[in-house]
Short mmCIF file of N, CA and C in Angstrom, two decimals:
data_model
loop_
_atom_site.label_atom_id
_atom_site.label_comp_id
_atom_site.label_asym_id
_atom_site.label_seq_id
_atom_site.Cartn_x
_atom_site.Cartn_y
_atom_site.Cartn_z
N MET Z 21 -31.29 -70.10 30.23
CA MET Z 21 -30.21 -69.99 29.71
C MET Z 21 -30.08 -71.36 28.93
N GLN Z 22 -29.67 -71.13 27.51
CA GLN Z 22 -29.85 -72.06 26.39
C GLN Z 22 -28.41 -72.99 26.71
N THR Z 23 -28.44 -74.29 26.13
CA THR Z 23 -27.39 -75.04 26.31
C THR Z 23 -27.16 -75.71 24.97
N ILE Z 24 -25.69 -75.87 24.33
CA ILE Z 24 -25.41 -76.45 23.28
C ILE Z 24 -24.23 -77.45 23.63
N ARG Z 25 -24.16 -78.50 22.91
CA ARG Z 25 -22.97 -79.40 23.01
C ARG Z 25 -21.85 -78.79 22.11
N SER Z 26 -20.88 -79.12 22.86
CA SER Z 26 -19.40 -78.46 22.20
C SER Z 26 -19.19 -78.93 20.85
N ILE Z 27 -19.60 -80.20 20.58
CA ILE Z 27 -19.47 -80.56 19.17
C ILE Z 27 -20.48 -80.11 18.10
N ASN Z 28 -21.26 -79.42 18.60
CA ASN Z 28 -22.28 -78.63 17.56
C ASN Z 28 -21.94 -77.30 17.68
N LEU Z 29 -21.10 -76.77 18.43
CA LEU Z 29 -20.57 -75.29 18.59
C LEU Z 29 -20.30 -74.63 17.15
N GLN Z 30 -19.36 -75.34 16.48
CA GLN Z 30 -18.81 -74.57 15.18
C GLN Z 30 -19.96 -74.46 14.14
N LYS Z 31 -20.80 -75.51 13.96
CA LYS Z 31 -21.57 -75.23 12.81
C LYS Z 31 -22.82 -74.46 13.35
N ASN Z 32 -23.10 -74.18 14.62
CA ASN Z 32 -24.13 -73.44 14.96
C ASN Z 32 -23.58 -71.93 15.60
N LEU Z 33 -22.43 -71.51 15.27
CA LEU Z 33 -21.85 -70.58 15.96
C LEU Z 33 -22.63 -69.20 15.90
N GLY Z 34 -23.13 -69.01 14.66
CA GLY Z 34 -23.85 -67.69 14.21
C GLY Z 34 -25.09 -67.66 15.31
N ASP Z 35 -25.73 -68.95 15.31
CA ASP Z 35 -26.92 -69.05 16.20
C ASP Z 35 -26.78 -68.65 17.67
N VAL Z 36 -25.37 -69.31 18.25
CA VAL Z 36 -25.09 -69.08 19.42
C VAL Z 36 -24.65 -67.81 19.81
N LEU Z 37 -23.98 -66.94 18.86
CA LEU Z 37 -23.57 -65.63 19.03
C LEU Z 37 -24.86 -64.61 19.06
N ARG Z 38 -25.79 -65.18 18.26
CA ARG Z 38 -27.14 -64.19 18.38
C ARG Z 38 -27.74 -64.18 19.52
N THR Z 39 -27.88 -65.57 20.20
CA THR Z 39 -28.56 -65.87 21.45
C THR Z 39 -27.77 -65.18 22.28
N ALA Z 40 -26.26 -65.16 22.32
CA ALA Z 40 -25.54 -64.59 23.51
C ALA Z 40 -25.93 -63.17 23.71
N ASP Z 41 -26.46 -62.45 22.71
CA ASP Z 41 -26.84 -61.16 22.80
C ASP Z 41 -28.07 -60.96 23.66
N VAL Z 42 -28.67 -61.95 23.88
CA VAL Z 42 -29.86 -61.87 24.62
C VAL Z 42 -29.79 -62.51 25.97
N GLU Z 43 -29.12 -63.76 25.77
CA GLU Z 43 -29.01 -64.70 27.18
C GLU Z 43 -27.69 -65.48 26.93
N THR Z 44 -27.11 -65.97 28.23
CA THR Z 44 -26.16 -66.60 28.06
C THR Z 44 -26.31 -68.12 27.64
N VAL Z 45 -25.25 -68.74 26.99
CA VAL Z 45 -25.24 -69.83 26.47
C VAL Z 45 -24.35 -70.77 27.22
N LEU Z 46 -24.89 -71.97 27.55
CA LEU Z 46 -23.79 -72.97 28.23
C LEU Z 46 -23.46 -73.79 27.29
N VAL Z 47 -22.13 -73.98 27.06
CA VAL Z 47 -21.54 -75.15 26.24
C VAL Z 47 -21.03 -76.19 27.11
N THR Z 48 -21.67 -77.41 26.65
CA THR Z 48 -21.18 -78.75 27.57
C THR Z 48 -20.32 -79.58 26.73
N ASN Z 49 -19.64 -80.37 27.30
CA ASN Z 49 -18.69 -81.33 26.72
C ASN Z 49 -19.13 -82.70 27.56
N ARG Z 50 -19.61 -83.69 26.95
CA ARG Z 50 -20.08 -84.95 27.62
C ARG Z 50 -21.01 -84.77 28.83
N ASP Z 51 -21.81 -83.97 28.59
CA ASP Z 51 -23.00 -83.55 29.35
C ASP Z 51 -22.40 -82.74 30.64
N GLN Z 52 -21.22 -82.15 30.51
CA GLN Z 52 -20.61 -81.36 31.77
C GLN Z 52 -20.45 -80.00 31.27
N PRO Z 53 -20.57 -79.18 32.30
CA PRO Z 53 -20.53 -77.57 31.75
C PRO Z 53 -18.86 -77.32 31.43
N ARG Z 54 -18.69 -76.82 30.27
CA ARG Z 54 -17.36 -76.58 29.93
C ARG Z 54 -17.22 -75.06 29.87
N ALA Z 55 -18.36 -74.28 29.26
CA ALA Z 55 -17.84 -72.77 28.90
C ALA Z 55 -19.23 -72.07 28.95
N VAL Z 56 -19.28 -70.80 29.35
CA VAL Z 56 -20.28 -69.91 29.18
C VAL Z 56 -20.14 -68.87 28.07
N VAL Z 57 -20.95 -68.64 27.05
CA VAL Z 57 -21.07 -67.49 26.11
C VAL Z 57 -21.83 -66.54 26.38
N MET Z 58 -21.34 -65.22 26.38
CA MET Z 58 -22.36 -64.09 26.87
C MET Z 58 -22.07 -62.92 25.89
N SER Z 59 -22.68 -62.04 26.10
CA SER Z 59 -22.49 -60.78 25.06
C SER Z 59 -21.39 -60.01 25.94
N ALA Z 60 -20.65 -59.22 24.98
CA ALA Z 60 -19.69 -58.47 25.71
C ALA Z 60 -20.20 -57.33 26.74
N GLU Z 61 -21.44 -56.87 26.40
CA GLU Z 61 -21.94 -55.98 27.31
C GLU Z 61 -22.38 -56.73 28.61
N GLU Z 62 -22.63 -57.95 28.58
CA GLU Z 62 -22.81 -58.68 29.92
C GLU Z 62 -21.80 -59.05 30.79
N PHE Z 63 -20.56 -59.30 29.86
CA PHE Z 63 -19.18 -59.64 30.51
C PHE Z 63 -18.77 -58.13 31.06
N ILE Z 64 -18.85 -57.16 30.48
CA ILE Z 64 -18.40 -55.65 30.96
C ILE Z 64 -19.25 -55.50 32.23
N ARG Z 65 -20.70 -55.62 31.93
CA ARG Z 65 -21.35 -55.59 33.31
C ARG Z 65 -20.90 -56.36 34.46
N LEU Z 66 -20.80 -57.41 34.35
CA LEU Z 66 -20.24 -58.48 35.43
C LEU Z 66 -18.82 -57.97 35.96
N LYS Z 67 -17.86 -57.64 35.05
CA LYS Z 67 -16.60 -57.32 35.52
C LYS Z 67 -16.73 -55.87 36.32
N THR Z 68 -17.35 -54.79 36.00
CA THR Z 68 -17.74 -53.78 36.71
C THR Z 68 -18.30 -53.81 37.91
N ALA Z 69 -19.43 -54.79 37.99
CA ALA Z 69 -20.05 -55.02 39.27
C ALA Z 69 -19.05 -55.63 40.36
N ALA Z 70 -18.21 -56.45 39.69
CA ALA Z 70 -17.13 -57.05 40.57
C ALA Z 70 -15.93 -56.26 41.08
N GLY Z 71 -16.06 -54.89 40.30
CA GLY Z 71 -14.93 -54.14 40.83
C GLY Z 71 -13.70 -54.46 39.97
N GLU Z 72 -13.59 -55.15 39.07
CA GLU Z 72 -12.58 -55.86 38.27
C GLU Z 72 -12.37 -55.04 36.99
N PRO Z 73 -11.04 -54.67 36.65
CA PRO Z 73 -10.93 -53.99 35.31
C PRO Z 73 -11.33 -54.72 34.11
N VAL Z 74 -11.81 -53.96 33.15
CA VAL Z 74 -12.28 -54.47 31.89
C VAL Z 74 -11.29 -54.40 30.71
N PRO Z 75 -10.98 -55.60 30.29
CA PRO Z 75 -9.97 -55.54 29.21
C PRO Z 75 -10.25 -54.64 28.08
N ASN Z 76 -9.47 -53.79 27.64
CA ASN Z 76 -9.46 -52.77 26.51
C ASN Z 76 -10.13 -53.75 25.26
N GLU Z 77 -9.61 -54.96 24.94
CA GLU Z 77 -10.13 -55.84 23.78
C GLU Z 77 -11.60 -55.97 24.01
N VAL Z 78 -12.31 -55.63 24.99
CA VAL Z 78 -13.74 -56.16 25.31
C VAL Z 78 -14.54 -54.85 24.85
N ARG Z 79 -13.80 -53.61 25.02
CA ARG Z 79 -14.73 -52.32 24.77
C ARG Z 79 -14.90 -52.34 23.56
N LYS Z 80 -15.96 -51.78 22.95
CA LYS Z 80 -16.37 -51.67 21.69
C LYS Z 80 -16.00 -50.26 21.28
N SER Z 81 -15.53 -50.14 19.83
CA SER Z 81 -15.37 -49.05 19.38
C SER Z 81 -16.27 -48.58 18.45
N SER Z 82 -17.20 -49.33 17.91
CA SER Z 82 -18.28 -49.15 17.05
C SER Z 82 -19.56 -50.03 17.40
N PRO Z 83 -20.73 -49.74 17.30
CA PRO Z 83 -22.03 -50.55 17.30
C PRO Z 83 -21.83 -51.65 16.69
N THR Z 84 -22.54 -52.88 17.32
CA THR Z 84 -22.69 -54.00 16.67
C THR Z 84 -23.58 -54.04 15.62
N LEU Z 85 -23.40 -54.57 14.37
CA LEU Z 85 -24.29 -54.45 13.07
C LEU Z 85 -25.71 -55.19 13.41
N HIS Z 86 -25.66 -56.32 14.37
CA HIS Z 86 -27.00 -56.89 14.61
C HIS Z 86 -27.62 -56.52 15.85
N ARG Z 87 -27.24 -55.29 16.23
CA ARG Z 87 -27.95 -54.79 17.52
C ARG Z 87 -29.34 -54.68 17.23
N ARG Z 88 -30.19 -55.00 18.24
CA ARG Z 88 -31.57 -55.00 17.95
C ARG Z 88 -31.99 -53.68 18.41
N ILE Z 89 -32.84 -53.25 17.77
CA ILE Z 89 -33.58 -51.78 17.96
C ILE Z 89 -34.92 -52.09 18.55
N ALA Z 90 -35.13 -51.13 19.62
CA ALA Z 90 -36.45 -51.41 20.46
C ALA Z 90 -37.73 -51.24 19.42
N ASP Z 91 -38.43 -52.16 19.59
CA ASP Z 91 -39.80 -52.02 18.82
C ASP Z 91 -40.76 -51.01 19.34
N PRO Z 92 -41.12 -50.19 18.22
CA PRO Z 92 -41.73 -48.74 18.63
C PRO Z 92 -43.08 -49.05 19.32
N LEU Z 93 -43.55 -50.36 19.10
CA LEU Z 93 -44.82 -50.66 19.74
C LEU Z 93 -44.65 -51.37 20.93
N GLY Z 94 -43.49 -51.70 21.53
CA GLY Z 94 -43.28 -52.06 22.73
C GLY Z 94 -43.24 -53.75 22.91
N TYR Z 95 -43.23 -54.31 21.54
CA TYR Z 95 -43.11 -55.80 21.58
C TYR Z 95 -41.75 -56.40 21.87
N ASP Z 96 -41.57 -57.36 22.64
CA ASP Z 96 -40.26 -57.94 22.87
C ASP Z 96 -39.87 -58.85 21.66
N THR Z 97 -39.10 -58.24 20.86
CA THR Z 97 -38.77 -58.94 19.32
C THR Z 97 -37.91 -60.02 19.70
N ARG Z 98 -37.29 -60.31 20.71
CA ARG Z 98 -36.45 -61.40 20.96
C ARG Z 98 -37.02 -62.67 21.11
N ASP Z 99 -38.41 -62.51 21.20
CA ASP Z 99 -39.39 -63.83 21.39
C ASP Z 99 -40.16 -63.77 20.21
N PRO Z 100 -39.82 -64.98 19.41
CA PRO Z 100 -40.54 -65.07 18.15
C PRO Z 100 -42.21 -64.97 17.99
N GLY Z 101 -42.66 -65.20 19.34
CA GLY Z 101 -43.96 -65.32 19.56
C GLY Z 101 -44.72 -63.99 19.34
N TYR Z 102 -43.60 -62.81 19.40
CA TYR Z 102 -44.07 -61.39 19.29
C TYR Z 102 -44.94 -61.36 17.94
N VAL Z 103 -44.35 -62.00 16.84
CA VAL Z 103 -45.07 -62.09 15.65
C VAL Z 103 -46.67 -62.26 15.57
N GLU Z 104 -47.08 -63.44 16.14
CA GLU Z 104 -48.38 -63.69 16.39
C GLU Z 104 -48.95 -62.75 17.22
N GLN Z 105 -48.42 -62.05 18.05
CA GLN Z 105 -49.27 -61.29 18.92
C GLN Z 105 -49.44 -59.82 18.38
N THR Z 106 -48.48 -59.50 17.37
CA THR Z 106 -48.60 -58.30 16.69
C THR Z 106 -49.66 -58.43 15.56
N ALA Z 107 -49.62 -59.65 14.89
CA ALA Z 107 -50.79 -59.76 13.91
C ALA Z 107 -52.14 -59.91 14.64
N SER Z 108 -52.13 -60.38 15.78
CA SER Z 108 -53.44 -60.39 16.37
C SER Z 108 -53.99 -59.33 16.68
N ASP Z 109 -53.07 -58.54 17.29
CA ASP Z 109 -53.25 -56.96 17.75
C ASP Z 109 -53.51 -55.97 16.48
N ALA Z 110 -52.99 -56.39 15.43
CA ALA Z 110 -53.34 -55.37 14.09
C ALA Z 110 -54.65 -55.89 13.68
N LEU Z 111 -54.97 -57.29 13.68
CA LEU Z 111 -56.49 -57.71 13.36
C LEU Z 111 -57.49 -57.27 14.18
N ASP Z 112 -57.06 -57.05 15.55
CA ASP Z 112 -58.12 -56.40 16.42
C ASP Z 112 -58.29 -55.01 16.46
N GLY Z 113 -57.49 -54.40 15.64
CA GLY Z 113 -57.36 -52.85 15.69
C GLY Z 113 -56.42 -52.04 16.65
N LYS Z 114 -55.49 -53.03 17.23
CA LYS Z 114 -54.88 -52.32 18.31
C LYS Z 114 -53.75 -51.64 17.80
N HIS Z 115 -53.34 -50.48 18.30
CA HIS Z 115 -52.15 -49.72 17.74
C HIS Z 115 -52.27 -49.18 16.31
N ALA Z 116 -53.48 -48.91 15.85
CA ALA Z 116 -53.83 -48.68 14.49
C ALA Z 116 -52.91 -47.49 13.93
N ASP Z 117 -52.84 -46.40 14.83
CA ASP Z 117 -52.32 -44.99 14.48
C ASP Z 117 -50.80 -45.32 14.40
N GLU Z 118 -50.20 -46.28 15.38
CA GLU Z 118 -48.79 -46.41 15.29
C GLU Z 118 -48.44 -47.38 14.23
N ILE Z 119 -49.12 -48.39 13.78
CA ILE Z 119 -49.02 -49.19 12.61
C ILE Z 119 -48.96 -48.35 11.36
N ALA Z 120 -49.97 -47.62 11.38
CA ALA Z 120 -49.94 -46.80 10.20
C ALA Z 120 -48.78 -45.63 9.93
N ARG Z 121 -48.38 -45.38 11.07
CA ARG Z 121 -47.04 -44.29 11.16
C ARG Z 121 -45.85 -45.20 10.42
N GLU Z 122 -45.78 -46.40 11.11
CA GLU Z 122 -44.53 -47.39 10.75
C GLU Z 122 -44.61 -47.86 9.23
N ILE Z 123 -45.65 -47.84 8.87
CA ILE Z 123 -46.06 -48.27 7.37
C ILE Z 123 -45.56 -47.26 6.39
N ASP Z 124 -46.04 -45.93 7.02
CA ASP Z 124 -45.58 -44.59 6.16
C ASP Z 124 -44.30 -44.57 6.34
N LYS Z 125 -43.75 -44.75 7.16
CA LYS Z 125 -42.18 -44.37 7.28
C LYS Z 125 -41.32 -45.59 6.29
N ALA Z 126 -41.66 -46.70 6.36
CA ALA Z 126 -41.29 -47.72 5.53
C ALA Z 126 -41.63 -47.36 4.16
N MET Z 127 -42.75 -47.03 3.76
CA MET Z 127 -42.79 -46.57 2.35
C MET Z 127 -42.02 -45.45 1.81
N ARG Z 128 -41.75 -44.50 2.83
CA ARG Z 128 -41.01 -43.40 2.36
C ARG Z 128 -39.52 -43.96 2.25
N ARG Z 129 -39.03 -44.72 3.25
CA ARG Z 129 -37.80 -45.20 3.14
C ARG Z 129 -37.53 -45.85 1.80
N TRP Z 130 -38.37 -46.71 1.56
CA TRP Z 130 -38.44 -47.50 0.13
C TRP Z 130 -38.76 -46.60 -0.92
N ARG Z 131 -38.94 -45.44 -0.87
CA ARG Z 131 -39.43 -44.38 -1.88
C ARG Z 131 -40.55 -44.83 -2.57
N LEU Z 132 -41.42 -45.43 -1.95
CA LEU Z 132 -42.81 -45.78 -2.52
C LEU Z 132 -43.75 -44.77 -2.30
N ARG Z 133 -43.67 -43.81 -1.47
CA ARG Z 133 -44.59 -42.55 -1.30
C ARG Z 133 -43.84 -41.25 -1.48
#
């Protein structure tokens, strides 16, 4: 769980919301817990598990634009260290076929092939 001081919340709100998609964020005020920020999905899960009604305002009508897509090679893209692991694996020749397919898909999407 990440922690942020309430005084820094406004200028770092985007980062806090992105982090809340992955894990809860504790907001402190004068080193005391003040609030917890979590994704709507986690809130719905907790309310449902507790047998409590989920407010309609929390239910999504359309997908979130910054939703993470699962990595086709199975890397955990929430961890920035995956970039180093991906590069290392590519240099070692791991996942060569999958990488070639991903490159081909990207090139076609950008109309370079």
